[in-house]
Structures are given as C-alpha cells and as structure tokens.
Amino acid sequence: MKFVFRVILVFLIIYDINFQFAAGLTTARLVFVYFFFEMVILKGKLELPKQLANYLIILLLFFAYSLLLSTSSGDFTQTARLFYFTLYVMFGSYLISRYFKKPLDFATAGFIAVTLQSIVILACFLMPSVRSLLSNIVVVDSNFAFANFYRSFGLTSASGSALGVIQGCGAALGVYVFYKAKLNMQKSVLLIGAIVLCLTTTLVTGRT
C-alpha cells in the first residue's frame, strides 16, 4: 500500500490535474501543501536535502530579479512560473529523498504513473464518451479544442507539448527499469509492452 501511495503522489505532481469544480487548486499544489504539513507540522522542521540549498539560492536570486522586472512592467507571468518551478524543485526533491531510497524505486513509480496515464489517453482517443466525460471534469488546455479532436489529453490539464514530453520521459524510465531490474521473461514482455504504450501516446498528444 505504501508503494501505491507513492505512485499516486508522483501521478498527481507530474500531471498537475486542474478540476472544473476547483479551478486553480491543482493536484500538485495540494501535494505541496501535504508535504509542507508533513514537514513543518508533524516533524516540526523544514527538512530538505542539503544538496538542494545551493540550487535554491540560485533560483531565489533569479526570482528576486524576475520580481523586480515584473513590478516595473506589471506582468507577473514569468515570475509566477519561476515561483512554481522553484516549488517543484524543492518539493520534488523532498518527494524523492523522503519516499524513495533507491533510484530504481522512483523510476518504477514514475513509469507506472505514466503507464496508467497512457491507458487513459488511449481510452480518450478511441472512445468519444471517455473524452467527453474527462472534458467535463478536467480543465483542458486549449490545444485540445474540438478542432483538434484527433489529439487526446488524458487525465491532466497539461498542454499537448508538455504531455508528450512527460509520456516520452515515462518511456525512458521504463527502459531504465528494464535494464536495472531483474525481471523474468513474462514481466519483461509486459514491461516492453508498457514502454511501447507510453511511446504510442506521444503520437496522439504532442503538436508535432
């Protein structure tokens, strides 16, 4: 059950789902709040990997410069993006260091999450009823408008290009698991099939 919980956390972060009934309150932000609660409330301290400090300092310097430019121009779009990128770096590092002791464990969880999304993407692509259902639940990017009905979005609010990259990275994680994990013939065949599935979804999500 612990590993299933970790897979769910990875899924919610990398796909950052924005639901229609709570626009703006995405799943990644909810996970960040949970991590903050776990660190500060339960443990009583903000515990992050020591190696992360130097990267955070650099990001904060960029953030300060971006905030200065945004204040003078009145456009805070890039500042907001940099802020959320910093959160992803900080809490993503916490996720890996806190819940995954070995790189293979993290790769396996990430690959399973992407494989599950691949199933949803193909179902959305092949079954109009699933596509209609998801479009009424999830805030869908404009790249997946009716004019682009041949493209599938899955259970995420990511754009087509971002979703295509995520699915490709998931396939790469699958290749890593294939070479590092000691699997029997049956599991190896299933793993290869899942890798092919992840690669296939990049063809129906990306813009190119």
Tab-separated table of C-alpha atoms in Angstrom:
chain	number	residue	atom	x	y	z
A	1	MET	CA	0.000	0.000	0.000
A	2	LYS	CA	2.886	2.376	0.695
A	3	PHE	CA	4.205	1.992	-2.825
A	4	VAL	CA	0.722	2.582	-4.265
A	5	PHE	CA	0.517	5.803	-2.238
A	6	ARG	CA	3.878	6.901	-3.661
A	7	VAL	CA	2.745	6.190	-7.215
A	8	ILE	CA	-0.340	8.329	-6.592
A	9	LEU	CA	1.825	11.194	-5.292
A	10	VAL	CA	4.046	11.036	-8.373
A	11	PHE	CA	0.996	10.937	-10.672
A	12	LEU	CA	-0.632	13.945	-9.003
A	13	ILE	CA	2.566	16.003	-9.226
A	14	ILE	CA	3.722	15.312	-12.769
A	15	TYR	CA	0.241	15.636	-14.308
A	16	ASP	CA	-0.901	18.534	-12.098
A	17	ILE	CA	-4.637	17.996	-12.684
A	18	ASN	CA	-6.901	21.045	-12.540
A	19	PHE	CA	-10.533	20.065	-11.937
A	20	GLN	CA	-13.516	22.042	-13.189
A	21	PHE	CA	-15.116	22.239	-9.749
A	22	ALA	CA	-11.975	23.767	-8.164
A	23	ALA	CA	-10.200	25.766	-10.863
A	24	GLY	CA	-6.755	26.906	-9.737
A	25	LEU	CA	-6.482	24.292	-6.986
A	26	THR	CA	-4.383	21.752	-8.869
A	27	THR	CA	-3.326	18.352	-7.573
A	28	ALA	CA	0.374	19.279	-7.476
A	29	ARG	CA	-0.377	22.250	-5.217
A	30	LEU	CA	-2.412	20.013	-2.911
A	31	VAL	CA	0.517	17.592	-2.689
A	32	PHE	CA	2.857	20.507	-1.901
A	33	VAL	CA	0.548	21.548	0.941
A	34	TYR	CA	0.589	17.974	2.219
A	35	PHE	CA	4.396	17.871	2.093
A	36	PHE	CA	4.614	21.196	3.930
A	37	PHE	CA	2.193	19.927	6.575
A	38	GLU	CA	4.194	16.725	6.941
A	39	MET	CA	7.499	18.577	7.286
A	40	VAL	CA	6.537	21.522	9.482
A	41	ILE	CA	3.531	20.313	11.482
A	42	LEU	CA	4.357	16.639	12.012
A	43	LYS	CA	8.162	16.824	12.081
A	44	GLY	CA	8.468	20.356	13.412
A	45	LYS	CA	11.107	21.434	10.869
A	46	LEU	CA	11.559	22.156	7.191
A	47	GLU	CA	13.645	19.154	6.198
A	48	LEU	CA	15.121	19.298	2.695
A	49	PRO	CA	18.159	17.607	1.132
A	50	LYS	CA	21.340	19.534	1.968
A	51	GLN	CA	22.476	19.392	-1.664
A	52	LEU	CA	19.394	21.398	-2.609
A	53	ALA	CA	20.485	24.561	-0.772
A	54	ASN	CA	22.822	25.852	-3.497
A	55	TYR	CA	20.212	25.362	-6.210
A	56	LEU	CA	17.549	27.128	-4.148
A	57	ILE	CA	19.838	30.121	-3.609
A	58	ILE	CA	20.351	30.455	-7.369
A	59	LEU	CA	16.619	30.110	-8.030
A	60	LEU	CA	15.810	32.710	-5.368
A	61	LEU	CA	18.242	35.167	-6.980
A	62	PHE	CA	16.526	34.660	-10.332
A	63	PHE	CA	13.168	35.027	-8.607
A	64	ALA	CA	14.205	38.334	-6.997
A	65	TYR	CA	15.382	39.687	-10.358
A	66	SER	CA	12.207	38.500	-12.084
A	67	LEU	CA	10.070	40.069	-9.359
A	68	LEU	CA	11.864	43.379	-9.848
A	69	LEU	CA	11.196	43.310	-13.597
A	70	SER	CA	7.588	42.265	-13.090
A	71	THR	CA	6.989	45.099	-10.642
A	72	SER	CA	8.190	47.655	-13.161
A	73	SER	CA	6.314	46.123	-16.119
A	74	GLY	CA	3.156	44.984	-14.353
A	75	ASP	CA	3.373	41.494	-15.921
A	76	PHE	CA	3.916	38.779	-13.303
A	77	THR	CA	3.509	35.790	-15.644
A	78	GLN	CA	7.175	34.770	-15.723
A	79	THR	CA	7.572	35.429	-12.006
A	80	ALA	CA	4.673	33.100	-11.235
A	81	ARG	CA	6.157	30.420	-13.486
A	82	LEU	CA	9.539	30.710	-11.774
A	83	PHE	CA	7.844	30.538	-8.368
A	84	TYR	CA	6.050	27.305	-9.225
A	85	PHE	CA	9.211	25.902	-10.804
A	86	THR	CA	11.009	26.559	-7.500
A	87	LEU	CA	8.251	24.751	-5.628
A	88	TYR	CA	8.571	21.790	-7.980
A	89	VAL	CA	12.346	21.651	-7.420
A	90	MET	CA	12.035	21.946	-3.650
A	91	PHE	CA	9.129	19.599	-3.019
A	92	GLY	CA	10.077	17.251	-5.840
A	93	SER	CA	13.463	16.778	-4.175
A	94	TYR	CA	11.714	16.184	-0.879
A	95	LEU	CA	9.469	13.583	-2.507
A	96	ILE	CA	12.444	11.654	-3.895
A	97	SER	CA	14.568	11.835	-0.722
A	98	ARG	CA	11.681	11.108	1.659
A	99	TYR	CA	9.770	8.352	-0.129
A	100	PHE	CA	12.285	6.710	-2.455
A	101	LYS	CA	15.509	5.250	-1.080
A	102	LYS	CA	16.743	3.900	-4.409
A	103	PRO	CA	16.699	5.437	-7.919
A	104	LEU	CA	15.075	2.265	-9.227
A	105	ASP	CA	12.139	2.696	-6.848
A	106	PHE	CA	11.496	6.229	-8.097
A	107	ALA	CA	11.879	5.171	-11.729
A	108	THR	CA	9.421	2.322	-11.211
A	109	ALA	CA	6.833	4.570	-9.561
A	110	GLY	CA	7.194	7.206	-12.281
A	111	PHE	CA	6.918	4.608	-15.030
A	112	ILE	CA	3.780	3.086	-13.503
A	113	ALA	CA	2.215	6.551	-13.217
A	114	VAL	CA	2.934	7.328	-16.875
A	115	THR	CA	1.683	3.906	-17.967
A	116	LEU	CA	-1.615	4.493	-16.160
A	117	GLN	CA	-1.932	7.844	-17.881
A	118	SER	CA	-1.177	6.164	-21.218
A	119	ILE	CA	-4.181	3.899	-20.746
A	120	VAL	CA	-6.400	6.924	-20.052
A	121	ILE	CA	-5.000	8.788	-23.092
A	122	LEU	CA	-5.700	5.914	-25.456
A	123	ALA	CA	-9.172	5.407	-23.992
A	124	CYS	CA	-9.816	9.114	-24.514
A	125	PHE	CA	-8.548	8.848	-28.090
A	126	LEU	CA	-10.554	5.765	-29.031
A	127	MET	CA	-13.743	6.370	-27.043
A	128	PRO	CA	-15.572	9.709	-27.514
A	129	SER	CA	-17.625	9.072	-24.371
A	130	VAL	CA	-14.472	8.980	-22.241
A	131	ARG	CA	-13.191	12.155	-23.916
A	132	SER	CA	-16.490	13.920	-23.240
A	133	LEU	CA	-16.528	12.756	-19.605
A	134	LEU	CA	-12.986	13.943	-18.917
A	135	SER	CA	-13.565	17.296	-20.631
A	136	ASN	CA	-16.425	17.909	-18.185
A	137	ILE	CA	-14.273	17.025	-15.169
A	138	VAL	CA	-10.811	18.353	-16.008
A	139	VAL	CA	-9.797	21.831	-17.172
A	140	VAL	CA	-8.496	21.010	-20.658
A	141	ASP	CA	-5.780	23.003	-22.406
A	142	SER	CA	-6.853	24.953	-25.499
A	143	ASN	CA	-4.583	22.749	-27.633
A	144	PHE	CA	-7.193	20.018	-27.237
A	145	ALA	CA	-10.136	22.013	-28.580
A	146	PHE	CA	-12.755	20.408	-30.811
A	147	ALA	CA	-10.796	21.493	-33.902
A	148	ASN	CA	-8.022	19.163	-32.703
A	149	PHE	CA	-10.316	16.238	-31.968
A	150	TYR	CA	-7.667	13.797	-33.259
A	151	ARG	CA	-5.462	14.627	-30.271
A	152	SER	CA	-6.002	13.124	-26.835
A	153	PHE	CA	-5.469	14.827	-23.467
A	154	GLY	CA	-5.967	12.161	-20.790
A	155	LEU	CA	-6.393	12.871	-17.068
A	156	THR	CA	-4.333	16.065	-16.936
A	157	SER	CA	-4.518	19.786	-17.641
A	158	ALA	CA	-1.102	19.876	-19.327
A	159	SER	CA	-0.686	21.190	-22.860
A	160	GLY	CA	-0.072	18.818	-25.754
A	161	SER	CA	3.649	19.513	-25.946
A	162	ALA	CA	4.144	19.119	-22.182
A	163	LEU	CA	2.103	15.916	-22.081
A	164	GLY	CA	4.069	14.489	-24.998
A	165	VAL	CA	7.352	15.188	-23.183
A	166	ILE	CA	6.078	13.591	-19.971
A	167	GLN	CA	4.985	10.457	-21.815
A	168	GLY	CA	8.351	10.238	-23.570
A	169	CYS	CA	10.196	10.608	-20.258
A	170	GLY	CA	7.991	7.868	-18.849
A	171	ALA	CA	9.085	5.552	-21.654
A	172	ALA	CA	12.713	6.402	-20.829
A	173	LEU	CA	12.063	5.471	-17.199
A	174	GLY	CA	10.677	2.166	-18.433
A	175	VAL	CA	13.897	1.473	-20.350
A	176	TYR	CA	15.863	2.263	-17.182
A	177	VAL	CA	13.739	-0.158	-15.160
A	178	PHE	CA	14.165	-2.809	-17.860
A	179	TYR	CA	17.962	-2.660	-17.622
A	180	LYS	CA	18.231	-2.278	-13.850
A	181	ALA	CA	15.517	-4.589	-12.546
A	182	LYS	CA	15.967	-8.337	-12.638
A	183	LEU	CA	12.725	-9.484	-14.231
A	184	ASN	CA	11.607	-12.831	-15.559
A	185	MET	CA	10.524	-13.321	-19.164
A	186	GLN	CA	6.835	-12.668	-18.539
A	187	LYS	CA	7.409	-9.419	-16.639
A	188	SER	CA	9.961	-8.294	-19.228
A	189	VAL	CA	7.409	-8.727	-22.025
A	190	LEU	CA	4.807	-6.769	-20.038
A	191	LEU	CA	7.358	-4.040	-19.365
A	192	ILE	CA	8.285	-3.743	-23.044
A	193	GLY	CA	4.605	-3.593	-23.935
A	194	ALA	CA	4.089	-0.758	-21.449
A	195	ILE	CA	7.075	1.131	-22.886
A	196	VAL	CA	5.604	0.839	-26.379
A	197	LEU	CA	2.265	2.033	-24.978
A	198	CYS	CA	3.906	5.146	-23.484
A	199	LEU	CA	5.683	5.906	-26.750
A	200	THR	CA	2.458	5.452	-28.706
A	201	THR	CA	0.675	8.084	-26.628
A	202	THR	CA	3.267	10.696	-27.638
A	203	LEU	CA	1.874	10.421	-31.176
A	204	VAL	CA	-1.643	11.448	-30.140
A	205	THR	CA	-0.778	14.178	-27.619
A	206	GLY	CA	2.032	16.387	-28.940
A	207	ARG	CA	1.657	19.131	-31.521
A	208	THR	CA	4.185	17.625	-33.927
